[in-house]
Tab-separated table of C-alpha atoms and ligand atoms in Angstrom:
chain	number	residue	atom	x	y	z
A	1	UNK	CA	-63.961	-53.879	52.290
A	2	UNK	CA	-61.326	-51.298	50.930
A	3	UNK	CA	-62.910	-47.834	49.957
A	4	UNK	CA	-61.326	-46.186	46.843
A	5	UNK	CA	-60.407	-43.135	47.727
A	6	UNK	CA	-59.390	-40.607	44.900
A	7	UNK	CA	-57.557	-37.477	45.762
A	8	UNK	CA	-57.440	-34.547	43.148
A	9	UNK	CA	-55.018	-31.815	43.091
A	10	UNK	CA	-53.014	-30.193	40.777
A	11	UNK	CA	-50.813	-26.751	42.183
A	12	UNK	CA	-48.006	-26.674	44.233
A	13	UNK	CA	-49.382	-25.667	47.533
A	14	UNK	CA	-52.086	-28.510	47.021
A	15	UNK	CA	-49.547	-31.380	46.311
A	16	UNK	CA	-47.599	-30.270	49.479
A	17	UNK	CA	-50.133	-30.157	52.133
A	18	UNK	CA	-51.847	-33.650	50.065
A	19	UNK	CA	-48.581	-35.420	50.233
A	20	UNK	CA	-48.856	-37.011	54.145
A	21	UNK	CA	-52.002	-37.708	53.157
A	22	UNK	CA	-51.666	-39.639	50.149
A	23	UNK	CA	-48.816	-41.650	51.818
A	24	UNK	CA	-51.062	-42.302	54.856
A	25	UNK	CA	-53.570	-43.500	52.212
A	26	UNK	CA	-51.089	-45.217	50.158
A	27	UNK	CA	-49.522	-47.652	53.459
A	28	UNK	CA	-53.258	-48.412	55.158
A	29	UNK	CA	-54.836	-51.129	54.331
A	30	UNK	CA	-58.084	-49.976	54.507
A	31	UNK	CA	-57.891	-47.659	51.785
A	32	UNK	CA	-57.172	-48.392	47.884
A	33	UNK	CA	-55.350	-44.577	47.001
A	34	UNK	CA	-55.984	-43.143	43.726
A	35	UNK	CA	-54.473	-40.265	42.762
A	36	UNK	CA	-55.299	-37.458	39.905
A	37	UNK	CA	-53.369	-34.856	38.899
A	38	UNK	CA	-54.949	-32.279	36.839
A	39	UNK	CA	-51.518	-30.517	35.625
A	40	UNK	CA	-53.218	-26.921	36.335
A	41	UNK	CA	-49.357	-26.528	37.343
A	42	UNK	CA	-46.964	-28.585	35.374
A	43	UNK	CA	-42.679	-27.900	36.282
A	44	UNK	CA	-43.841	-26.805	40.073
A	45	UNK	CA	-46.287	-29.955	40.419
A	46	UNK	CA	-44.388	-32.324	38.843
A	47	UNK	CA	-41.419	-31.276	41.596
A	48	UNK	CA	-43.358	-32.274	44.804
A	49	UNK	CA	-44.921	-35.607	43.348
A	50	UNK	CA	-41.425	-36.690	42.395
A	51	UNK	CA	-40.020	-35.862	46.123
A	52	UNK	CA	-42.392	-37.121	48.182
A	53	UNK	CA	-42.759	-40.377	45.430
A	54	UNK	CA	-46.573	-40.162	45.242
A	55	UNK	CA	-48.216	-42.945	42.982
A	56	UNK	CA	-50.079	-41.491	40.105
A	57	UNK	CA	-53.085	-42.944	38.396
A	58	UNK	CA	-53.407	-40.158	36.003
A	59	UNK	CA	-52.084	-36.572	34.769
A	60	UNK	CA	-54.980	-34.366	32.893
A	61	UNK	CA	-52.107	-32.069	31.664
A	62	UNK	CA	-54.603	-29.348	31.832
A	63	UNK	CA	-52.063	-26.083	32.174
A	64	UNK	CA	-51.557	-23.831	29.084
A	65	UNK	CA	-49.419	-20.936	28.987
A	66	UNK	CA	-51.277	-17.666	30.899
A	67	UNK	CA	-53.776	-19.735	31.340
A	68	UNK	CA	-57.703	-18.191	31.963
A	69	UNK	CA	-59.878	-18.805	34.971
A	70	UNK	CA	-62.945	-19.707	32.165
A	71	UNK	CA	-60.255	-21.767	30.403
A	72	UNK	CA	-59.452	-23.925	33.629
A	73	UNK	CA	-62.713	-24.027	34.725
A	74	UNK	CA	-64.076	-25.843	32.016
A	75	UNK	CA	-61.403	-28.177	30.947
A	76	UNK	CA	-61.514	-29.342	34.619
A	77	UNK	CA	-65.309	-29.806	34.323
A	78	UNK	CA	-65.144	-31.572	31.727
A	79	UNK	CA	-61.734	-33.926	32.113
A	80	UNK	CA	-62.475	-34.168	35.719
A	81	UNK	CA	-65.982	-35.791	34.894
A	82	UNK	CA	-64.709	-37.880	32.502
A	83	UNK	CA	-61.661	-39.668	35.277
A	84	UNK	CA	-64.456	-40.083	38.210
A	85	UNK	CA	-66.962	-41.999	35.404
A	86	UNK	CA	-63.939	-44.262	34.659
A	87	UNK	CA	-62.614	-44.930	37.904
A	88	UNK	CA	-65.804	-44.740	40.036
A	89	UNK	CA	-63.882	-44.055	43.421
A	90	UNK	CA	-66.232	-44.040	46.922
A	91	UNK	CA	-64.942	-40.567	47.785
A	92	UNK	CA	-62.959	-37.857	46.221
A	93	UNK	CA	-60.411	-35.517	48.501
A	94	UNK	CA	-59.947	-32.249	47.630
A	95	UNK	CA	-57.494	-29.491	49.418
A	96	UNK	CA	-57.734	-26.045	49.497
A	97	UNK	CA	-58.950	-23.062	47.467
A	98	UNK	CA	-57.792	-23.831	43.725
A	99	UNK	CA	-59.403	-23.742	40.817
A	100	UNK	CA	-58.714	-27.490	40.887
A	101	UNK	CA	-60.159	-27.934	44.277
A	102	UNK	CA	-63.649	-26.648	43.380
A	103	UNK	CA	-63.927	-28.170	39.901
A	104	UNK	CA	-62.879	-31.200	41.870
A	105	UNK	CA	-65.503	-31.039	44.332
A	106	UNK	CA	-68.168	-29.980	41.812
A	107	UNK	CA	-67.361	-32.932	39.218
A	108	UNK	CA	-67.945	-35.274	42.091
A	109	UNK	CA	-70.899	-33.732	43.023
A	110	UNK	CA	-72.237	-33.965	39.668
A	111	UNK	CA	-71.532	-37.400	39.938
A	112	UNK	CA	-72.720	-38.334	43.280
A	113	UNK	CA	-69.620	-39.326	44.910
A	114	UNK	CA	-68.530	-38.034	48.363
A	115	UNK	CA	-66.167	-35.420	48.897
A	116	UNK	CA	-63.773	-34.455	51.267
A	117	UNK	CA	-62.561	-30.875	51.667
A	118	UNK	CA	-59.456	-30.704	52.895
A	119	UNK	CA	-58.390	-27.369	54.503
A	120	UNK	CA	-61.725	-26.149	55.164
A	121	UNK	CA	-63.202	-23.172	56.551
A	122	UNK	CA	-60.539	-20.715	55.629
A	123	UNK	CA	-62.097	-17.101	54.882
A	124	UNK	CA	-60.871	-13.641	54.707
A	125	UNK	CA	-64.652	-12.711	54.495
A	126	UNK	CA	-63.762	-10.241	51.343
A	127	UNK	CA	-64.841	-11.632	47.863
A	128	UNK	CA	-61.946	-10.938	46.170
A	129	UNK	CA	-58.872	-11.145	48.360
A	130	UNK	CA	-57.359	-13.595	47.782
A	131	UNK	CA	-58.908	-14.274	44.598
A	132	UNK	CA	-60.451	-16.423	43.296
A	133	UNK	CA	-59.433	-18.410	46.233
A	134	UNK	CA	-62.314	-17.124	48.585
A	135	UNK	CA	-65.315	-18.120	46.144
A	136	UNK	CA	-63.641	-21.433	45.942
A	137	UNK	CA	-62.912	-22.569	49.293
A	138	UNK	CA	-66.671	-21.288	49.888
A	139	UNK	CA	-68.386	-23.268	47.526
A	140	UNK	CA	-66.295	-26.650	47.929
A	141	UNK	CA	-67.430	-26.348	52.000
A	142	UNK	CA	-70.801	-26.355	50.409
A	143	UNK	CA	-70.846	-29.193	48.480
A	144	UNK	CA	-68.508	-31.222	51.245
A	145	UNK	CA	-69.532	-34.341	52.816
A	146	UNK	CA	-67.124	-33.949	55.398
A	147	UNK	CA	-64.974	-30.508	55.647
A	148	UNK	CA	-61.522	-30.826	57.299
A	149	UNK	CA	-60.839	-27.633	59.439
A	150	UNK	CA	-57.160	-26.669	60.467
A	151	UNK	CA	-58.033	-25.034	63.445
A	152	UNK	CA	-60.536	-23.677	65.920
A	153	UNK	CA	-61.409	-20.340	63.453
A	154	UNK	CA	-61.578	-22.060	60.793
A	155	UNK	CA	-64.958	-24.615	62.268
A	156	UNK	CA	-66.172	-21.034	63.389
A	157	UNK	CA	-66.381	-20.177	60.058
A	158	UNK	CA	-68.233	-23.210	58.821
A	159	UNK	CA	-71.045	-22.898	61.498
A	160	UNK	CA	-71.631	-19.880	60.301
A	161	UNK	CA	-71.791	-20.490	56.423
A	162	UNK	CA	-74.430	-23.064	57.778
A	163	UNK	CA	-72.636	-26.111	57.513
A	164	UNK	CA	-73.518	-28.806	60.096
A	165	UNK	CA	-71.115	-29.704	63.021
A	166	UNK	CA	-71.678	-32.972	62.436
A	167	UNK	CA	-69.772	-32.177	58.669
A	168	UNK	CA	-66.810	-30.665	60.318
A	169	UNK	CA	-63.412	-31.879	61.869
A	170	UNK	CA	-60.818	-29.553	63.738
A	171	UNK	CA	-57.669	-31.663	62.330
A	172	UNK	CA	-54.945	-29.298	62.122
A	173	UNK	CA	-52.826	-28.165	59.220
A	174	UNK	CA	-50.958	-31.359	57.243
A	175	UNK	CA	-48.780	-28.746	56.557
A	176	UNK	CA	-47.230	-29.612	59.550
A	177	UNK	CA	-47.120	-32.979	58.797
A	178	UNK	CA	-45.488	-32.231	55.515
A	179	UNK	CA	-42.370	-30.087	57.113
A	180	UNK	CA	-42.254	-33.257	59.423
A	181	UNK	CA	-41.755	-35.693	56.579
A	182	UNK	CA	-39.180	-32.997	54.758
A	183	UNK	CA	-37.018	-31.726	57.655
A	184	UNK	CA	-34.880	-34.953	57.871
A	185	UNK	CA	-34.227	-34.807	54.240
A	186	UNK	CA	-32.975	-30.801	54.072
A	187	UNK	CA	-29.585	-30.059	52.582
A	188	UNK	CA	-28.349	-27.100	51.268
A	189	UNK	CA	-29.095	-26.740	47.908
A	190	UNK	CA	-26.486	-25.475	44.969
A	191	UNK	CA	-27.881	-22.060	44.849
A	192	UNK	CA	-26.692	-21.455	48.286
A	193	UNK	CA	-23.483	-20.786	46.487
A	194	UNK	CA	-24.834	-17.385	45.314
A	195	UNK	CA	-25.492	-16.392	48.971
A	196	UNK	CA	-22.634	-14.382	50.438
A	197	UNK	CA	-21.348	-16.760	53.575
A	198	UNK	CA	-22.853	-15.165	56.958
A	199	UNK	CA	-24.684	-12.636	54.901
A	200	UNK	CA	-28.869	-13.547	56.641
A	201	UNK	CA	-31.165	-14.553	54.447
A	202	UNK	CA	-34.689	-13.102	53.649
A	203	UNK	CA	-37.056	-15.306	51.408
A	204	UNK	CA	-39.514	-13.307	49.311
A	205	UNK	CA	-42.599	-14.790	47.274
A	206	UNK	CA	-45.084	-13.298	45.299
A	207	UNK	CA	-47.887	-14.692	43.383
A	208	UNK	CA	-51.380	-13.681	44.306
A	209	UNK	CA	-53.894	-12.641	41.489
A	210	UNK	CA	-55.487	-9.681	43.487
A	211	UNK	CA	-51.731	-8.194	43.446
A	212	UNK	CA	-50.821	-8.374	39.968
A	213	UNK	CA	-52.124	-5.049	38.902
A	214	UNK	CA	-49.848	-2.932	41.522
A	215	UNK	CA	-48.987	-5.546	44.318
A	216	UNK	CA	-45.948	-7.151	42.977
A	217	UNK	CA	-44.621	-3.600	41.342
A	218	UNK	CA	-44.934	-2.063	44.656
A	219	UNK	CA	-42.980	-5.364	46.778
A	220	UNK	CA	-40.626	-4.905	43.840
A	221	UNK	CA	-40.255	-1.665	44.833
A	222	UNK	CA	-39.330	-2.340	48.146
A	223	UNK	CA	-36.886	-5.066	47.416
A	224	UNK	CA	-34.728	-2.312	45.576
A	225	UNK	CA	-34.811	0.063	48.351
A	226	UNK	CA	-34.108	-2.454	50.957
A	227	UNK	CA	-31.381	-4.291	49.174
A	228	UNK	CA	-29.859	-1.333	48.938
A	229	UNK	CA	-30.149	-0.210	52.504
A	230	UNK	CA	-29.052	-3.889	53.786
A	231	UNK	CA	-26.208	-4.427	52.058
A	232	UNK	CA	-25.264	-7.168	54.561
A	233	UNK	CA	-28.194	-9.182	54.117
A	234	UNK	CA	-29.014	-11.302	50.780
A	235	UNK	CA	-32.924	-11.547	49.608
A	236	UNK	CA	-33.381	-14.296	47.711
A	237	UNK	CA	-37.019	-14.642	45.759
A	238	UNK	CA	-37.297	-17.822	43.710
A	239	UNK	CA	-40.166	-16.441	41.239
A	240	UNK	CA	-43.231	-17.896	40.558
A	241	UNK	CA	-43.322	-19.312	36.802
A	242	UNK	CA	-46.670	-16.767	36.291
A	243	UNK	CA	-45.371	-15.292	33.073
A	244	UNK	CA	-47.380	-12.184	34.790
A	245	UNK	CA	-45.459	-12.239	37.728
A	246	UNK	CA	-42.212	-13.093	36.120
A	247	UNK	CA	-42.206	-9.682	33.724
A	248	UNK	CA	-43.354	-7.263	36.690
A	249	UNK	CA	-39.728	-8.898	38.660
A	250	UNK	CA	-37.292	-9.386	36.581
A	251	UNK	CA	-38.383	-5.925	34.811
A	252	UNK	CA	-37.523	-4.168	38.419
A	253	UNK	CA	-35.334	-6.295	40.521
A	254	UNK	CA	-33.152	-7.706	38.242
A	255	UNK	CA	-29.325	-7.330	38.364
A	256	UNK	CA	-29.189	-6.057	42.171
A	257	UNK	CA	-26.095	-7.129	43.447
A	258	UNK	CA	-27.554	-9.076	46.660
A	259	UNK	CA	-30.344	-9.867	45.651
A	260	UNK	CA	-30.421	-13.531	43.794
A	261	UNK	CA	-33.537	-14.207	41.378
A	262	UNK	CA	-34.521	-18.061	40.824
A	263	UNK	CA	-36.922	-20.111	39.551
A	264	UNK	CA	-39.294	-21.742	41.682
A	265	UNK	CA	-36.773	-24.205	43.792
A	266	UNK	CA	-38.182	-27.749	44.918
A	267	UNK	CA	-39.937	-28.139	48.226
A	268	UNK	CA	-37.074	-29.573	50.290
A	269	UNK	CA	-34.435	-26.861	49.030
A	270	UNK	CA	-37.006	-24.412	49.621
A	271	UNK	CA	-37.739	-25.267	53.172
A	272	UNK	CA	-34.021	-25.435	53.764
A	273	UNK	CA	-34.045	-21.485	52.692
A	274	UNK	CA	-37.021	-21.225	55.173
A	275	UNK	CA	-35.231	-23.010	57.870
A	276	UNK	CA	-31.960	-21.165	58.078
A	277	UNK	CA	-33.094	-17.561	56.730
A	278	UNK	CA	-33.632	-14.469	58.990
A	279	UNK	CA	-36.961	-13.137	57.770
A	280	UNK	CA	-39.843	-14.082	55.137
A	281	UNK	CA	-41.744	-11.413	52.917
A	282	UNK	CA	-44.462	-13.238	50.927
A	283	UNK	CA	-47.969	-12.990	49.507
A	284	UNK	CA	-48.350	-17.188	50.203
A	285	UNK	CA	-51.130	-18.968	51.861
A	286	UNK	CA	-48.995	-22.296	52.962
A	287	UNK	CA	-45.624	-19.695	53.459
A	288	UNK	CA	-47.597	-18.316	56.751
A	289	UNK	CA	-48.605	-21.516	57.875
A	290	UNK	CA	-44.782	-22.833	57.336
A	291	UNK	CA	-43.428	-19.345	59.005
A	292	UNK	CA	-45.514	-20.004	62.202
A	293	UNK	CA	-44.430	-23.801	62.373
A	294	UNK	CA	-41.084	-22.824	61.607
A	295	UNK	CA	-40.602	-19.476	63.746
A	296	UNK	CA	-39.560	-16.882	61.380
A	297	UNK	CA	-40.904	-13.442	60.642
A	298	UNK	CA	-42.690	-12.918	58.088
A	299	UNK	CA	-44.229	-9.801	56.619
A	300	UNK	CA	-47.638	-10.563	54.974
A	301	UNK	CA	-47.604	-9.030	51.586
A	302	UNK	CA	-51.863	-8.518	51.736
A	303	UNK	CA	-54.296	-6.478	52.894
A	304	UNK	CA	-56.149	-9.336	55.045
A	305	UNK	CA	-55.412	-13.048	56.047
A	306	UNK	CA	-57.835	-16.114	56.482
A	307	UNK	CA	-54.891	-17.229	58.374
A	308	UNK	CA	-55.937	-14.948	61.479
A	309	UNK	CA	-53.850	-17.530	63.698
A	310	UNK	CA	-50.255	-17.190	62.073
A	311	UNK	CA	-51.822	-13.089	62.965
A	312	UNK	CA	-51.990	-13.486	66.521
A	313	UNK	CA	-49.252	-16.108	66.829
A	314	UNK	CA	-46.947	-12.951	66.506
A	315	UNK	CA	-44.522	-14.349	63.439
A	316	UNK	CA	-46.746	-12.794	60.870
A	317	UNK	CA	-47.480	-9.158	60.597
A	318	UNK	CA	-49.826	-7.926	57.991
A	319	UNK	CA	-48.284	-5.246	56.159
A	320	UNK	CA	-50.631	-4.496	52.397
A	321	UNK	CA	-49.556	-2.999	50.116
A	322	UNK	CA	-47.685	-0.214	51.611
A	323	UNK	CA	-44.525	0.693	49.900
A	324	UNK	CA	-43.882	2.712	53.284
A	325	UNK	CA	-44.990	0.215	55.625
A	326	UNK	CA	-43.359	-2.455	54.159
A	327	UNK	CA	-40.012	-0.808	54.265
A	328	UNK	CA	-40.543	0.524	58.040
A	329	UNK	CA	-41.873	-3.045	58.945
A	330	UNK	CA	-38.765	-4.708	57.327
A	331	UNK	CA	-36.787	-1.763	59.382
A	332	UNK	CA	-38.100	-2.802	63.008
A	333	UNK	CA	-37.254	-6.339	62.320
A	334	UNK	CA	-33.781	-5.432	61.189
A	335	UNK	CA	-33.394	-3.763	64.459
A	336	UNK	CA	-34.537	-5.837	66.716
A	337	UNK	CA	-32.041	-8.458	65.259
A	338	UNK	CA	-35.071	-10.349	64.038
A	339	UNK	CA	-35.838	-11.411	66.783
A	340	UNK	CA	-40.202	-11.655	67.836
A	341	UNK	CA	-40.641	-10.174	71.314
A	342	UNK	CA	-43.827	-11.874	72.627
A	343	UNK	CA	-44.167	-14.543	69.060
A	344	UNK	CA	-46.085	-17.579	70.039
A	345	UNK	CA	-44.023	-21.235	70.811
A	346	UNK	CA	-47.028	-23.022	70.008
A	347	UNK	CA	-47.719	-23.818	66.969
A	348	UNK	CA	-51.876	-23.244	65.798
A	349	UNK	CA	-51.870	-25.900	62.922
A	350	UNK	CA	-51.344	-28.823	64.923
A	351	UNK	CA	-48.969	-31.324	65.854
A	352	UNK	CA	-48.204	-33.151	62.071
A	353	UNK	CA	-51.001	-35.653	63.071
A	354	UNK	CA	-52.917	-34.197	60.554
A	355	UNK	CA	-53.221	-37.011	57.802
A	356	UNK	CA	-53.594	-39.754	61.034
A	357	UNK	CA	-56.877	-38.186	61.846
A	358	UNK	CA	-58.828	-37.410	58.635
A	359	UNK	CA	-57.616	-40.979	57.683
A	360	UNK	CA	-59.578	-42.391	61.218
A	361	UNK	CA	-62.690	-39.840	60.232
A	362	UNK	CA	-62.743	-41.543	56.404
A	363	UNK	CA	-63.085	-44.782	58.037
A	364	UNK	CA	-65.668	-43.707	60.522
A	365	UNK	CA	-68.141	-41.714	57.424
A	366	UNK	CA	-67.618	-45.600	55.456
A	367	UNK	CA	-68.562	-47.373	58.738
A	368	UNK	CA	-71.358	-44.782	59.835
A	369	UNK	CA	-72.525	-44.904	56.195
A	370	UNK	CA	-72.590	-48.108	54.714
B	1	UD1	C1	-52.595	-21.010	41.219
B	1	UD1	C2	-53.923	-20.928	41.994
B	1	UD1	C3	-53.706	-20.187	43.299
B	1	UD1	C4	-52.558	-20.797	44.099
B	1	UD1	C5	-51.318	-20.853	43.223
B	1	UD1	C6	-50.198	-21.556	43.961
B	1	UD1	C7	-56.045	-20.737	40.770
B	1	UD1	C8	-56.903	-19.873	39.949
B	1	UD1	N1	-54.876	-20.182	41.182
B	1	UD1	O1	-52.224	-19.673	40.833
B	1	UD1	O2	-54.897	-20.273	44.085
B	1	UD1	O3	-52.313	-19.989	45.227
B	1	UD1	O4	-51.613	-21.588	42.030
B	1	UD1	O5	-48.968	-21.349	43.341
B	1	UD1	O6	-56.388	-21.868	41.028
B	1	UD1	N2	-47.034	-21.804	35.150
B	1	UD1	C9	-46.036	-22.537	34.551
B	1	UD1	N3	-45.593	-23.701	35.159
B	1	UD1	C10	-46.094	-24.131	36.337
B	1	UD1	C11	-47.105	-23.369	36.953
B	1	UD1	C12	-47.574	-22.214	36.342
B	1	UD1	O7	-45.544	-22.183	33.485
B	1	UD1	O8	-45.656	-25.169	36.836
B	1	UD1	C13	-47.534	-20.579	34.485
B	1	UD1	C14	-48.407	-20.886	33.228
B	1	UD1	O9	-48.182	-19.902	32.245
B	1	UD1	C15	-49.838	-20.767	33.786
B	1	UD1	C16	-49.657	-19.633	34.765
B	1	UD1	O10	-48.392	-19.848	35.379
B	1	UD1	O11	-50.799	-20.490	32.777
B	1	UD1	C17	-50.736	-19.477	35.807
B	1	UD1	O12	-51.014	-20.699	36.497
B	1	UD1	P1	-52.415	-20.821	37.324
B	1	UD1	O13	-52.459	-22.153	37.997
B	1	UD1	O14	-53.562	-20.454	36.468
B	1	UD1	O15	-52.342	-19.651	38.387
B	1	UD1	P2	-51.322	-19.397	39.550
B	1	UD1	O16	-51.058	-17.939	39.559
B	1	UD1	O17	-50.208	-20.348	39.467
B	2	UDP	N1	-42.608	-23.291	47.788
B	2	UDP	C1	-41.713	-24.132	47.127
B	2	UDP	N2	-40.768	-23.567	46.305
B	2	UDP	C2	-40.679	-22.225	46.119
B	2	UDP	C3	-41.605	-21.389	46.779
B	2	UDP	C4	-42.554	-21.944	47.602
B	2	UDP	O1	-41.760	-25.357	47.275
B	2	UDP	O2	-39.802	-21.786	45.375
B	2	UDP	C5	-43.640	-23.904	48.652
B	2	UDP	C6	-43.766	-23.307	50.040
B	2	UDP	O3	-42.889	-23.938	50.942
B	2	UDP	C7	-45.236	-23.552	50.388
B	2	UDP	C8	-45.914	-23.552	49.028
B	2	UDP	O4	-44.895	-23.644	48.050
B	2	UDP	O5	-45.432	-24.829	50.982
B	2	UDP	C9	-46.706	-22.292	48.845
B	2	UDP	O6	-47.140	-22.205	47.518
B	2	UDP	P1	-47.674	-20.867	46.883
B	2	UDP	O7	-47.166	-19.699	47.630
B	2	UDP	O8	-47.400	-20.951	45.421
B	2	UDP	O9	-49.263	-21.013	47.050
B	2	UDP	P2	-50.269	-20.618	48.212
B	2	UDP	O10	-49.867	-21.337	49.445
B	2	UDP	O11	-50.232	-19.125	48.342
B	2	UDP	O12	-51.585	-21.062	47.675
């Protein structure tokens, strides 16, 4: 009997690291794959669906400009609830620490279907950094029928919020996965025109909630005083299409000779950037995980992680919000040609078999269950 399995996302990040898995469910015959967007991103979701050619049953549309938390949370609840009473799938996958990814799990809840959490178990143990991510990733482990752990820490963490071992899988990252499926597709994409040839690249991102109020002025900041004091190298920071974000940028970094603003780029033209620059400074959650698996530096843009892995791997540093430490950080990786003494070869999130094994658990819950 084929199980309908319906897997809701609806960001960027989510999309991405849902992608292997979603194909996996797509070419197995033991699975019928569903798939629901809820739009809570719209130009950067529709990007990733159209690379990686993921079949959609349906697009809720949900995003509105500056968008609220109360907003999003209740047209999910609602629209959501309304998709799962139509299509009445056996299990519903969620990924990550969205606002989509708990409405998701809660909706099914409310309608007693089974859920899936994958990425589970990620915590930085503060309530509001990152936020809202940390309240959501800790109440979609609650209400998880089985919770999909990337590594070792994370089913650590999910013992101790109480959650049974018999809930929890140690599967890796599908990150992983995911730069597996894109690598053989990378070219270099037109805007590598505006970077000066041999001039290194360093990537910067910025996006996180908890960092609009000073964060993003103070990396700002920094990008002036570094781009001035590396004229050799070119930062390139493809912006987030957060209207929030977007004013607090352009109004300080805009018009530095090599520095090159973009818009968000696609996932394969992005991962090129990743591949062949010298250094990363971000705020991300997936950037980390893509840094370690791809062995660049990168310069965590937070005051703590629930990555602690991509910490002790060596090729991510936690530097805050330091306008100081940021720029000495940057300053000893200049000088050391940025190059990692000591960085870890192996990589914490797995070995891209990711979507393999929560596939093989799925079957096993249907079997064990039913
Ligand atoms: C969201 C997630 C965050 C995740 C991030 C990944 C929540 C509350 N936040 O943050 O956890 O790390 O995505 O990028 O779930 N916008 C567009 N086009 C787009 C996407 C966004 O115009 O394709 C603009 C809209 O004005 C929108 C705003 O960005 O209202 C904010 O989007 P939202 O999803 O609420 O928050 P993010 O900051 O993107
Ligand atoms: N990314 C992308 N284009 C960009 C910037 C980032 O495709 O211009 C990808 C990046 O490779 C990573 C993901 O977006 O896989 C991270 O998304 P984001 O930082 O928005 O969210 P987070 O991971 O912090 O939740």
């Amino acid at each position: 009997m084929r199980r309908n399995i319906l897997s809701i996302f609806g960001t960027r990040p989510e999309a991405i690291k849902m992608a292997p898995i979603v194909k996996a469910l797509e070419a197995d015959p033991r699975f019928d794959s569903h798939v629901l967007l809820t739009g809570q991103h719209m130009q950067m979701l529709d990007d990733v669906v159209q690379m990686f050619e993921i079949l959609v049953w349906r697009d809720l549309n949900v995003m509105k400009h500056r968008q609220t938390l109360p907003y999003l949370t209740a047209a999910l609840a609602t629209q959501i609830s309304d998709a799962l009473a139509e299509l009445q799938p056996d299990m519903v996958l969620v990924h990550g620490d969205t606002t989509t990814t708990f409405m998701g799990a809660l909706a099914a809840t409310y309608a007693k279907i089974p859920v899936s959490h994958v990425e589970a178990g990620l915590r930085s143990h503060q309530k509001f950094s990152p936020f809202p991510e940390e309240v959501n990733r800790m109440l979609t482990d609650q209400v998880s029928d089985l919770c999909f752990a990337p590594t070792e820490e994370a089913r650590q963490n999910l013992l101790h919020a109480g959650i049974d071992t018999s809930r929890i899988d140690v599967v890796g990252n599908s990150i992983v996965d995911a730069v597996h499926m894109a690598l053989p597709h990378l070219r270099a994409p037109d805007m590598m025109s505006k970077v000066r040839p041999g001039s290194p690249m360093v990537i910067i991102t910025a996006h996180r909630r908890e960092n609009w109020d000073t964060g993003i002025a103070i990396f700002s900041d920094a990008l002036v005083k570094l781009s001035s004091s590396h004229p050799e190298l070119t930062f390139v920071f493809p912006v987030h299409l957060n209207p929030v974000v977007r004013e607090t940028v352009f109004g300080i970094a805009a018009g530095l000779p090599n520095v090159v603003l973009t818009d968000p780029l696609p996932y394969f033209d992005f991962l090129y950037l990743l591949e062949h620059c010298a250094a990363v400074l971000s705020d991300s959650g997936g950037i980390q995980e893509e840094s370690v698996t791809l062995h660049k530096p990168m310069l965590l843009l937070r005051e703590v992680t629930e990555r602690p892995e991509a910490v002790t791997s060596g090729w991510v540093k936690l530097v805050g919000q330091d306008e100081d430490l940021i720029v000495s950080s940057f300053e000893h990786l200049v000088a050391s040609g940025f190059v990692v003494l000591g960085a870890d070869g192996v990589n914490p999130y797995g070995d891209g078999t990711t979507a393999v094994q929560i596939l093989a658990r799925i079957d096993d819950y249907f079997n064990a269950t039913h």
